Amino acid sequence: MGWHNRIVRAVLAMSVTLGAGGAASAAGEGVDIAGLRLGMSIDEIGAALAEHDPELVIHPPSQMALKYRVVNHTRSTEAFPRMVFAARPDMSESFYVYFTAPPDGGKAVLIYCLHKNFNPPIQRETYRQALIGKYGEPDATRSDATGGMAARAVDFQWLIGEGKVQCLPLSHGGHAVEGPFASVGQGTVESSLLPRIMDVAAGTMKVGGAASPADCAAVLSYGLQQDPVFAATGVLVDVAAAAKDEMDMSAWIEELVRQGEEEVRGSTAAPKL
């Protein structure tokens, strides 16, 4: 509960600026990966996956529950859907879609796609041109700067949301970068995102041009491995919505703790002496 309490105290007031309009702005841009869009419900994601490829096996949503302490007892929320996984039987294409948690849960906040073992092979330049044809010229690129086999990996990134800024940080790791590139992946929302984009204790953003998480652009990132392409990885994440989700979860847990403590204070239990 310590981490959740710090988040609530530092940024709960900031959540006022992250109302439905701000958090949903990226979802309204219409950008998709294989027909999957940010802000979609679990049912909508399932329908889009089935339309994209009827051979995809769509697994039931994985469930998550949050634990919290009330006095000296551990309690747990009811389980809620957090992620949907789908894949072709041969695993040549797979998807992970992460959803917001209660109290305003069930909306896609990160979409991850892995496509590999292309048959026939696809040249990297052909794939790059297809990406540009769908999404436009990328805002940033990253390539390996050390040479060797890894030099064949190239990443392209787009920022989504007019007037929004890149809030996520970059881990360089020997890469040559052009433009506002950020480190993005499937785990972007699996671990806490807020400390990556803001000073939690101070309640201030780490990047210039952003007064709150609502100013953060959504990010679309595609990585192409080798040439011809052995594997292509696509990630679409709504940074503002993910930040709001963390703050809302923290406030939700804080309220559950408060209610639990009121129950304890009202207890009439007596010891057996």
PDB file of C-alpha atoms in Angstrom:
ATOM      1  CA  MET A   1       0.000   0.000   0.000  1.00  0.00           C
ATOM      2  CA  GLY A   2       2.935   2.364   0.450  1.00  0.00           C
ATOM      3  CA  TRP A   3       3.427   2.906  -3.294  1.00  0.00           C
ATOM      4  CA  HIS A   4      -0.297   3.383  -3.881  1.00  0.00           C
ATOM      5  CA  ASN A   5      -0.513   5.906  -1.042  1.00  0.00           C
ATOM      6  CA  ARG A   6       2.365   7.950  -2.482  1.00  0.00           C
ATOM      7  CA  ILE A   7       0.720   8.007  -5.893  1.00  0.00           C
ATOM      8  CA  VAL A   8      -2.605   9.100  -4.442  1.00  0.00           C
ATOM      9  CA  ARG A   9      -1.112  11.885  -2.333  1.00  0.00           C
ATOM     10  CA  ALA A  10       1.132  13.188  -5.105  1.00  0.00           C
ATOM     11  CA  VAL A  11      -1.113  13.064  -8.140  1.00  0.00           C
ATOM     12  CA  LEU A  12      -4.746  12.578  -7.135  1.00  0.00           C
ATOM     13  CA  ALA A  13      -5.386  16.286  -7.640  1.00  0.00           C
ATOM     14  CA  MET A  14      -3.794  16.035 -11.072  1.00  0.00           C
ATOM     15  CA  SER A  15      -6.375  13.452 -12.134  1.00  0.00           C
ATOM     16  CA  VAL A  16      -8.909  16.272 -12.389  1.00  0.00           C
ATOM     17  CA  THR A  17      -7.177  17.233 -15.651  1.00  0.00           C
ATOM     18  CA  LEU A  18      -7.442  13.666 -16.932  1.00  0.00           C
ATOM     19  CA  GLY A  19     -11.164  13.439 -17.503  1.00  0.00           C
ATOM     20  CA  ALA A  20     -12.748  11.212 -20.104  1.00  0.00           C
ATOM     21  CA  GLY A  21     -12.032  13.636 -22.915  1.00  0.00           C
ATOM     22  CA  GLY A  22      -8.315  13.914 -22.216  1.00  0.00           C
ATOM     23  CA  ALA A  23      -7.665  10.226 -21.660  1.00  0.00           C
ATOM     24  CA  ALA A  24      -9.710   9.151 -24.652  1.00  0.00           C
ATOM     25  CA  SER A  25      -8.171  11.597 -27.115  1.00  0.00           C
ATOM     26  CA  ALA A  26      -5.667   9.108 -28.514  1.00  0.00           C
ATOM     27  CA  ALA A  27      -8.364   6.455 -28.879  1.00  0.00           C
ATOM     28  CA  GLY A  28     -10.307   8.854 -31.088  1.00  0.00           C
ATOM     29  CA  GLU A  29      -7.461   9.209 -33.574  1.00  0.00           C
ATOM     30  CA  GLY A  30      -8.546   6.023 -35.369  1.00  0.00           C
ATOM     31  CA  VAL A  31      -5.058   4.479 -35.499  1.00  0.00           C
ATOM     32  CA  ASP A  32      -5.166   0.686 -35.411  1.00  0.00           C
ATOM     33  CA  ILE A  33      -3.027  -2.431 -35.479  1.00  0.00           C
ATOM     34  CA  ALA A  34      -4.792  -5.121 -37.511  1.00  0.00           C
ATOM     35  CA  GLY A  35      -8.117  -3.393 -36.834  1.00  0.00           C
ATOM     36  CA  LEU A  36      -7.529  -3.168 -33.069  1.00  0.00           C
ATOM     37  CA  ARG A  37      -7.926   0.342 -31.624  1.00  0.00           C
ATOM     38  CA  LEU A  38      -7.244   1.958 -28.291  1.00  0.00           C
ATOM     39  CA  GLY A  39     -10.353   2.382 -26.159  1.00  0.00           C
ATOM     40  CA  MET A  40     -12.108  -0.706 -27.554  1.00  0.00           C
ATOM     41  CA  SER A  41     -14.003  -2.926 -25.125  1.00  0.00           C
ATOM     42  CA  ILE A  42     -13.133  -6.588 -24.611  1.00  0.00           C
ATOM     43  CA  ASP A  43     -16.028  -7.647 -26.845  1.00  0.00           C
ATOM     44  CA  GLU A  44     -14.988  -5.187 -29.548  1.00  0.00           C
ATOM     45  CA  ILE A  45     -11.409  -6.465 -29.442  1.00  0.00           C
ATOM     46  CA  GLY A  46     -12.651 -10.038 -29.763  1.00  0.00           C
ATOM     47  CA  ALA A  47     -14.776  -9.154 -32.778  1.00  0.00           C
ATOM     48  CA  ALA A  48     -11.906  -7.245 -34.422  1.00  0.00           C
ATOM     49  CA  LEU A  49      -9.504 -10.152 -33.892  1.00  0.00           C
ATOM     50  CA  ALA A  50     -11.974 -12.608 -35.413  1.00  0.00           C
ATOM     51  CA  GLU A  51     -12.479 -10.311 -38.392  1.00  0.00           C
ATOM     52  CA  HIS A  52      -8.734  -9.864 -38.878  1.00  0.00           C
ATOM     53  CA  ASP A  53      -8.079 -13.613 -38.982  1.00  0.00           C
ATOM     54  CA  PRO A  54     -10.753 -16.264 -38.327  1.00  0.00           C
ATOM     55  CA  GLU A  55      -7.972 -18.772 -37.543  1.00  0.00           C
ATOM     56  CA  LEU A  56      -6.844 -16.831 -34.481  1.00  0.00           C
ATOM     57  CA  VAL A  57      -7.479 -18.690 -31.226  1.00  0.00           C
ATOM     58  CA  ILE A  58      -8.806 -16.066 -28.802  1.00  0.00           C
ATOM     59  CA  HIS A  59      -8.234 -17.077 -25.191  1.00  0.00           C
ATOM     60  CA  PRO A  60     -10.504 -16.003 -22.307  1.00  0.00           C
ATOM     61  CA  PRO A  61      -9.340 -12.768 -20.661  1.00  0.00           C
ATOM     62  CA  SER A  62      -6.708 -13.234 -17.974  1.00  0.00           C
ATOM     63  CA  GLN A  63      -7.877 -11.994 -14.593  1.00  0.00           C
ATOM     64  CA  MET A  64      -6.190  -9.748 -12.062  1.00  0.00           C
ATOM     65  CA  ALA A  65      -6.978  -8.826  -8.458  1.00  0.00           C
ATOM     66  CA  LEU A  66      -5.400  -6.177  -6.242  1.00  0.00           C
ATOM     67  CA  LYS A  67      -4.449  -6.854  -2.633  1.00  0.00           C
ATOM     68  CA  TYR A  68      -4.487  -4.213   0.080  1.00  0.00           C
ATOM     69  CA  ARG A  69      -4.089  -4.024   3.850  1.00  0.00           C
ATOM     70  CA  VAL A  70      -6.714  -2.954   6.363  1.00  0.00           C
ATOM     71  CA  VAL A  71      -5.116  -2.722   9.801  1.00  0.00           C
ATOM     72  CA  ASN A  72      -3.432  -6.142  10.122  1.00  0.00           C
ATOM     73  CA  HIS A  73      -5.443  -8.061   7.533  1.00  0.00           C
ATOM     74  CA  THR A  74      -4.893  -8.482   3.784  1.00  0.00           C
ATOM     75  CA  ARG A  75      -7.931  -8.064   1.581  1.00  0.00           C
ATOM     76  CA  SER A  76      -8.395  -8.492  -2.151  1.00  0.00           C
ATOM     77  CA  THR A  77     -10.574  -6.911  -4.785  1.00  0.00           C
ATOM     78  CA  GLU A  78     -12.750  -9.052  -6.987  1.00  0.00           C
ATOM     79  CA  ALA A  79     -10.890 -10.317 -10.041  1.00  0.00           C
ATOM     80  CA  PHE A  80     -11.267  -8.249 -13.190  1.00  0.00           C
ATOM     81  CA  PRO A  81     -10.168  -8.832 -16.820  1.00  0.00           C
ATOM     82  CA  ARG A  82      -6.744  -7.348 -17.551  1.00  0.00           C
ATOM     83  CA  MET A  83      -5.434  -8.912 -20.762  1.00  0.00           C
ATOM     84  CA  VAL A  84      -6.619 -10.831 -23.825  1.00  0.00           C
ATOM     85  CA  PHE A  85      -4.253 -13.126 -25.725  1.00  0.00           C
ATOM     86  CA  ALA A  86      -4.874 -14.471 -29.220  1.00  0.00           C
ATOM     87  CA  ALA A  87      -2.652 -16.411 -31.609  1.00  0.00           C
ATOM     88  CA  ARG A  88      -2.683 -18.475 -34.752  1.00  0.00           C
ATOM     89  CA  PRO A  89      -2.227 -22.224 -34.145  1.00  0.00           C
ATOM     90  CA  ASP A  90       1.307 -22.073 -35.596  1.00  0.00           C
ATOM     91  CA  MET A  91       2.127 -18.936 -33.519  1.00  0.00           C
ATOM     92  CA  SER A  92       3.088 -17.030 -36.677  1.00  0.00           C
ATOM     93  CA  GLU A  93       0.931 -14.151 -35.422  1.00  0.00           C
ATOM     94  CA  SER A  94      -0.048 -13.340 -31.854  1.00  0.00           C
ATOM     95  CA  PHE A  95      -1.702 -10.472 -29.993  1.00  0.00           C
ATOM     96  CA  TYR A  96      -1.731  -9.220 -26.407  1.00  0.00           C
ATOM     97  CA  VAL A  97      -4.288  -6.536 -25.538  1.00  0.00           C
ATOM     98  CA  TYR A  98      -4.220  -4.898 -22.096  1.00  0.00           C
ATOM     99  CA  PHE A  99      -7.270  -3.206 -20.576  1.00  0.00           C
ATOM    100  CA  THR A 100      -7.879  -0.562 -17.950  1.00  0.00           C
ATOM    101  CA  ALA A 101      -8.826  -1.703 -14.456  1.00  0.00           C
ATOM    102  CA  PRO A 102     -11.802  -0.706 -12.274  1.00  0.00           C
ATOM    103  CA  PRO A 103     -13.448   1.547 -11.473  1.00  0.00           C
ATOM    104  CA  ASP A 104     -13.576   2.646 -15.143  1.00  0.00           C
ATOM    105  CA  GLY A 105     -12.192  -0.553 -16.621  1.00  0.00           C
ATOM    106  CA  GLY A 106     -12.438  -2.695 -19.700  1.00  0.00           C
ATOM    107  CA  LYS A 107     -10.949  -0.316 -22.305  1.00  0.00           C
ATOM    108  CA  ALA A 108      -7.933  -1.258 -24.427  1.00  0.00           C
ATOM    109  CA  VAL A 109      -4.895   0.733 -23.321  1.00  0.00           C
ATOM    110  CA  LEU A 110      -2.058  -1.223 -24.994  1.00  0.00           C
ATOM    111  CA  ILE A 111      -2.057  -3.426 -28.093  1.00  0.00           C
ATOM    112  CA  TYR A 112       0.916  -5.665 -28.856  1.00  0.00           C
ATOM    113  CA  CYS A 113       1.299  -7.733 -32.031  1.00  0.00           C
ATOM    114  CA  LEU A 114       4.046 -10.172 -33.047  1.00  0.00           C
ATOM    115  CA  HIS A 115       4.153 -11.421 -36.647  1.00  0.00           C
ATOM    116  CA  LYS A 116       6.928 -13.806 -37.692  1.00  0.00           C
ATOM    117  CA  ASN A 117       8.049 -16.560 -40.058  1.00  0.00           C
ATOM    118  CA  PHE A 118       6.737 -14.817 -43.164  1.00  0.00           C
ATOM    119  CA  ASN A 119       6.093 -17.134 -46.093  1.00  0.00           C
ATOM    120  CA  PRO A 120       6.897 -15.936 -48.677  1.00  0.00           C
ATOM    121  CA  PRO A 121       9.612 -13.673 -47.176  1.00  0.00           C
ATOM    122  CA  ILE A 122       8.957  -9.910 -47.005  1.00  0.00           C
ATOM    123  CA  GLN A 123      11.782  -7.473 -47.687  1.00  0.00           C
ATOM    124  CA  ARG A 124      12.255  -4.890 -44.937  1.00  0.00           C
ATOM    125  CA  GLU A 125      11.911  -1.969 -47.339  1.00  0.00           C
ATOM    126  CA  THR A 126       8.615  -3.404 -48.600  1.00  0.00           C
ATOM    127  CA  TYR A 127       7.369  -3.665 -45.013  1.00  0.00           C
ATOM    128  CA  ARG A 128       8.586  -0.144 -44.238  1.00  0.00           C
ATOM    129  CA  GLN A 129       6.738   1.283 -47.228  1.00  0.00           C
ATOM    130  CA  ALA A 130       3.567  -0.545 -46.164  1.00  0.00           C
ATOM    131  CA  LEU A 131       3.844   1.056 -42.708  1.00  0.00           C
ATOM    132  CA  ILE A 132       4.327   4.505 -44.245  1.00  0.00           C
ATOM    133  CA  GLY A 133       1.374   3.916 -46.540  1.00  0.00           C
ATOM    134  CA  LYS A 134      -0.867   3.218 -43.553  1.00  0.00           C
ATOM    135  CA  TYR A 135       0.538   5.520 -40.849  1.00  0.00           C
ATOM    136  CA  GLY A 136       2.555   8.168 -42.712  1.00  0.00           C
ATOM    137  CA  GLU A 137       6.218   9.000 -42.238  1.00  0.00           C
ATOM    138  CA  PRO A 138       7.455   8.007 -38.758  1.00  0.00           C
ATOM    139  CA  ASP A 139       8.281  10.669 -36.180  1.00  0.00           C
ATOM    140  CA  ALA A 140      11.307   8.754 -34.905  1.00  0.00           C
ATOM    141  CA  THR A 141      13.550   5.821 -35.801  1.00  0.00           C
ATOM    142  CA  ARG A 142      16.047   3.635 -33.978  1.00  0.00           C
ATOM    143  CA  SER A 143      18.740   1.354 -35.393  1.00  0.00           C
ATOM    144  CA  ASP A 144      21.644  -0.559 -33.905  1.00  0.00           C
ATOM    145  CA  ALA A 145      24.870   1.446 -33.803  1.00  0.00           C
ATOM    146  CA  THR A 146      27.278  -1.399 -33.023  1.00  0.00           C
ATOM    147  CA  GLY A 147      27.108  -3.360 -36.281  1.00  0.00           C
ATOM    148  CA  GLY A 148      26.774  -7.111 -36.700  1.00  0.00           C
ATOM    149  CA  MET A 149      23.543  -9.071 -36.841  1.00  0.00           C
ATOM    150  CA  ALA A 150      21.744  -6.702 -34.460  1.00  0.00           C
ATOM    151  CA  ALA A 151      22.246  -3.888 -36.969  1.00  0.00           C
ATOM    152  CA  ARG A 152      19.491  -5.486 -39.009  1.00  0.00           C
ATOM    153  CA  ALA A 153      16.903  -4.491 -36.404  1.00  0.00           C
ATOM    154  CA  VAL A 154      15.182  -1.180 -37.149  1.00  0.00           C
ATOM    155  CA  ASP A 155      12.346   0.458 -35.200  1.00  0.00           C
ATOM    156  CA  PHE A 156       9.907   3.123 -36.367  1.00  0.00           C
ATOM    157  CA  GLN A 157       7.703   5.242 -34.114  1.00  0.00           C
ATOM    158  CA  TRP A 158       4.726   7.550 -34.517  1.00  0.00           C
ATOM    159  CA  LEU A 159       3.293  10.012 -31.981  1.00  0.00           C
ATOM    160  CA  ILE A 160      -0.502  10.188 -31.906  1.00  0.00           C
ATOM    161  CA  GLY A 161      -2.478  13.185 -30.716  1.00  0.00           C
ATOM    162  CA  GLU A 162      -2.307  16.735 -32.028  1.00  0.00           C
ATOM    163  CA  GLY A 163      -0.216  18.942 -29.766  1.00  0.00           C
ATOM    164  CA  LYS A 164       0.790  16.001 -27.549  1.00  0.00           C
ATOM    165  CA  VAL A 165       4.386  15.248 -26.564  1.00  0.00           C
ATOM    166  CA  GLN A 166       6.532  12.141 -26.151  1.00  0.00           C
ATOM    167  CA  CYS A 167       6.556  11.499 -22.400  1.00  0.00           C
ATOM    168  CA  LEU A 168       8.134   8.047 -22.266  1.00  0.00           C
ATOM    169  CA  PRO A 169      11.906   7.801 -21.700  1.00  0.00           C
ATOM    170  CA  LEU A 170      14.489   6.082 -23.903  1.00  0.00           C
ATOM    171  CA  SER A 171      17.049   3.455 -22.961  1.00  0.00           C
ATOM    172  CA  HIS A 172      19.778   3.999 -25.558  1.00  0.00           C
ATOM    173  CA  GLY A 173      21.732   0.751 -25.256  1.00  0.00           C
ATOM    174  CA  GLY A 174      24.041   1.316 -28.231  1.00  0.00           C
ATOM    175  CA  HIS A 175      21.317   2.425 -30.629  1.00  0.00           C
ATOM    176  CA  ALA A 176      21.347   5.301 -33.089  1.00  0.00           C
ATOM    177  CA  VAL A 177      18.179   7.352 -32.646  1.00  0.00           C
ATOM    178  CA  GLU A 178      16.545  10.032 -34.761  1.00  0.00           C
ATOM    179  CA  GLY A 179      13.575  11.984 -33.416  1.00  0.00           C
ATOM    180  CA  PRO A 180      11.613  11.644 -30.144  1.00  0.00           C
ATOM    181  CA  PHE A 181      12.028   7.888 -29.777  1.00  0.00           C
ATOM    182  CA  ALA A 182      11.000   6.066 -26.574  1.00  0.00           C
ATOM    183  CA  SER A 183      11.447   2.577 -25.162  1.00  0.00           C
ATOM    184  CA  VAL A 184       8.058   0.901 -25.642  1.00  0.00           C
ATOM    185  CA  GLY A 185       7.034  -2.729 -25.402  1.00  0.00           C
ATOM    186  CA  GLN A 186       4.556  -5.252 -24.116  1.00  0.00           C
ATOM    187  CA  GLY A 187       5.669  -4.535 -20.558  1.00  0.00           C
ATOM    188  CA  THR A 188       5.005  -0.784 -20.758  1.00  0.00           C
ATOM    189  CA  VAL A 189       1.793  -1.151 -18.736  1.00  0.00           C
ATOM    190  CA  GLU A 190       2.691  -4.390 -16.922  1.00  0.00           C
ATOM    191  CA  SER A 191       4.944  -2.460 -14.550  1.00  0.00           C
ATOM    192  CA  SER A 192       4.193   0.997 -13.194  1.00  0.00           C
ATOM    193  CA  LEU A 193       4.226   3.640 -15.909  1.00  0.00           C
ATOM    194  CA  LEU A 194       3.754   6.744 -13.747  1.00  0.00           C
ATOM    195  CA  PRO A 195       7.285   6.853 -12.266  1.00  0.00           C
ATOM    196  CA  ARG A 196       8.673   6.697 -15.804  1.00  0.00           C
ATOM    197  CA  ILE A 197       6.930   9.886 -16.899  1.00  0.00           C
ATOM    198  CA  MET A 198       6.698  11.963 -13.717  1.00  0.00           C
ATOM    199  CA  ASP A 199       8.331  12.720 -10.393  1.00  0.00           C
ATOM    200  CA  VAL A 200       5.742  11.032  -8.202  1.00  0.00           C
ATOM    201  CA  ALA A 201       6.818  12.705  -4.963  1.00  0.00           C
ATOM    202  CA  ALA A 202       6.665  16.191  -6.489  1.00  0.00           C
ATOM    203  CA  GLY A 203       3.704  15.489  -8.762  1.00  0.00           C
ATOM    204  CA  THR A 204       5.520  17.035 -11.749  1.00  0.00           C
ATOM    205  CA  MET A 205       6.175  15.704 -15.230  1.00  0.00           C
ATOM    206  CA  LYS A 206       9.689  14.668 -16.251  1.00  0.00           C
ATOM    207  CA  VAL A 207       9.490  15.944 -19.829  1.00  0.00           C
ATOM    208  CA  GLY A 208       9.211  19.555 -20.896  1.00  0.00           C
ATOM    209  CA  GLY A 209       6.008  20.549 -22.633  1.00  0.00           C
ATOM    210  CA  ALA A 210       3.815  18.297 -20.497  1.00  0.00           C
ATOM    211  CA  ALA A 211       2.002  19.760 -17.501  1.00  0.00           C
ATOM    212  CA  SER A 212       0.217  16.494 -16.716  1.00  0.00           C
ATOM    213  CA  PRO A 213      -0.089  12.982 -18.193  1.00  0.00           C
ATOM    214  CA  ALA A 214      -3.007  14.281 -20.275  1.00  0.00           C
ATOM    215  CA  ASP A 215      -0.413  16.059 -22.450  1.00  0.00           C
ATOM    216  CA  CYS A 216       1.313  12.784 -23.375  1.00  0.00           C
ATOM    217  CA  ALA A 217       1.022  11.441 -26.900  1.00  0.00           C
ATOM    218  CA  ALA A 218      -0.046   7.898 -27.584  1.00  0.00           C
ATOM    219  CA  VAL A 219       2.782   5.944 -29.188  1.00  0.00           C
ATOM    220  CA  LEU A 220       2.764   3.525 -32.117  1.00  0.00           C
ATOM    221  CA  SER A 221       5.994   1.571 -32.509  1.00  0.00           C
ATOM    222  CA  TYR A 222       7.005  -1.052 -35.078  1.00  0.00           C
ATOM    223  CA  GLY A 223      10.211  -3.077 -34.947  1.00  0.00           C
ATOM    224  CA  LEU A 224      11.462  -5.024 -37.971  1.00  0.00           C
ATOM    225  CA  GLN A 225      13.993  -7.774 -37.296  1.00  0.00           C
ATOM    226  CA  GLN A 226      16.496  -8.662 -40.028  1.00  0.00           C
ATOM    227  CA  ASP A 227      16.107  -8.375 -43.802  1.00  0.00           C
ATOM    228  CA  PRO A 228      14.103 -10.115 -45.174  1.00  0.00           C
ATOM    229  CA  VAL A 229      11.955  -9.554 -42.105  1.00  0.00           C
ATOM    230  CA  PHE A 230      12.073 -12.469 -39.681  1.00  0.00           C
ATOM    231  CA  ALA A 231       9.722 -10.862 -37.151  1.00  0.00           C
ATOM    232  CA  ALA A 232       7.702  -7.638 -36.936  1.00  0.00           C
ATOM    233  CA  THR A 233       6.567  -6.280 -33.585  1.00  0.00           C
ATOM    234  CA  GLY A 234       3.876  -3.626 -33.271  1.00  0.00           C
ATOM    235  CA  VAL A 235       2.951  -1.757 -30.083  1.00  0.00           C
ATOM    236  CA  LEU A 236       0.212   0.854 -29.683  1.00  0.00           C
ATOM    237  CA  VAL A 237      -0.113   2.421 -26.230  1.00  0.00           C
ATOM    238  CA  ASP A 238      -2.254   5.259 -24.879  1.00  0.00           C
ATOM    239  CA  VAL A 239       0.147   6.801 -22.363  1.00  0.00           C
ATOM    240  CA  ALA A 240      -2.388   9.295 -20.979  1.00  0.00           C
ATOM    241  CA  ALA A 241      -5.025   6.601 -20.443  1.00  0.00           C
ATOM    242  CA  ALA A 242      -2.480   4.248 -18.857  1.00  0.00           C
ATOM    243  CA  ALA A 243      -1.402   6.976 -16.421  1.00  0.00           C
ATOM    244  CA  LYS A 244      -5.011   7.795 -15.572  1.00  0.00           C
ATOM    245  CA  ASP A 245      -5.680   4.087 -15.054  1.00  0.00           C
ATOM    246  CA  GLU A 246      -2.896   3.866 -12.464  1.00  0.00           C
ATOM    247  CA  MET A 247      -4.166   6.935 -10.620  1.00  0.00           C
ATOM    248  CA  ASP A 248      -7.743   5.671 -10.682  1.00  0.00           C
ATOM    249  CA  MET A 249      -6.644   2.272  -9.360  1.00  0.00           C
ATOM    250  CA  SER A 250      -4.728   3.947  -6.551  1.00  0.00           C
ATOM    251  CA  ALA A 251      -7.704   6.116  -5.614  1.00  0.00           C
ATOM    252  CA  TRP A 252      -9.974   3.054  -5.740  1.00  0.00           C
ATOM    253  CA  ILE A 253      -7.712   1.088  -3.386  1.00  0.00           C
ATOM    254  CA  GLU A 254      -7.396   4.101  -1.100  1.00  0.00           C
ATOM    255  CA  GLU A 255     -11.190   4.277  -0.844  1.00  0.00           C
ATOM    256  CA  LEU A 256     -11.448   0.537  -0.137  1.00  0.00           C
ATOM    257  CA  VAL A 257      -8.890   0.934   2.651  1.00  0.00           C
ATOM    258  CA  ARG A 258     -10.840   3.873   4.088  1.00  0.00           C
ATOM    259  CA  GLN A 259     -14.081   1.878   4.039  1.00  0.00           C
ATOM    260  CA  GLY A 260     -12.341  -1.100   5.638  1.00  0.00           C
ATOM    261  CA  GLU A 261     -10.887   1.033   8.412  1.00  0.00           C
ATOM    262  CA  GLU A 262     -14.340   2.466   9.132  1.00  0.00           C
ATOM    263  CA  GLU A 263     -15.658  -1.088   9.483  1.00  0.00           C
ATOM    264  CA  VAL A 264     -12.859  -1.914  11.912  1.00  0.00           C
ATOM    265  CA  ARG A 265     -13.508   1.212  13.989  1.00  0.00           C
ATOM    266  CA  GLY A 266     -17.174   0.260  14.199  1.00  0.00           C
ATOM    267  CA  SER A 267     -16.446  -3.286  15.349  1.00  0.00           C
ATOM    268  CA  THR A 268     -17.960  -4.386  18.678  1.00  0.00           C
ATOM    269  CA  ALA A 269     -15.801  -7.501  18.990  1.00  0.00           C
ATOM    270  CA  ALA A 270     -14.370  -8.175  22.454  1.00  0.00           C
ATOM    271  CA  PRO A 271     -11.521 -10.443  23.562  1.00  0.00           C
ATOM    272  CA  LYS A 272     -12.071 -13.731  25.406  1.00  0.00           C
ATOM    273  CA  LEU A 273     -10.222 -13.386  28.702  1.00  0.00           C
TER     274      LEU A 273
END
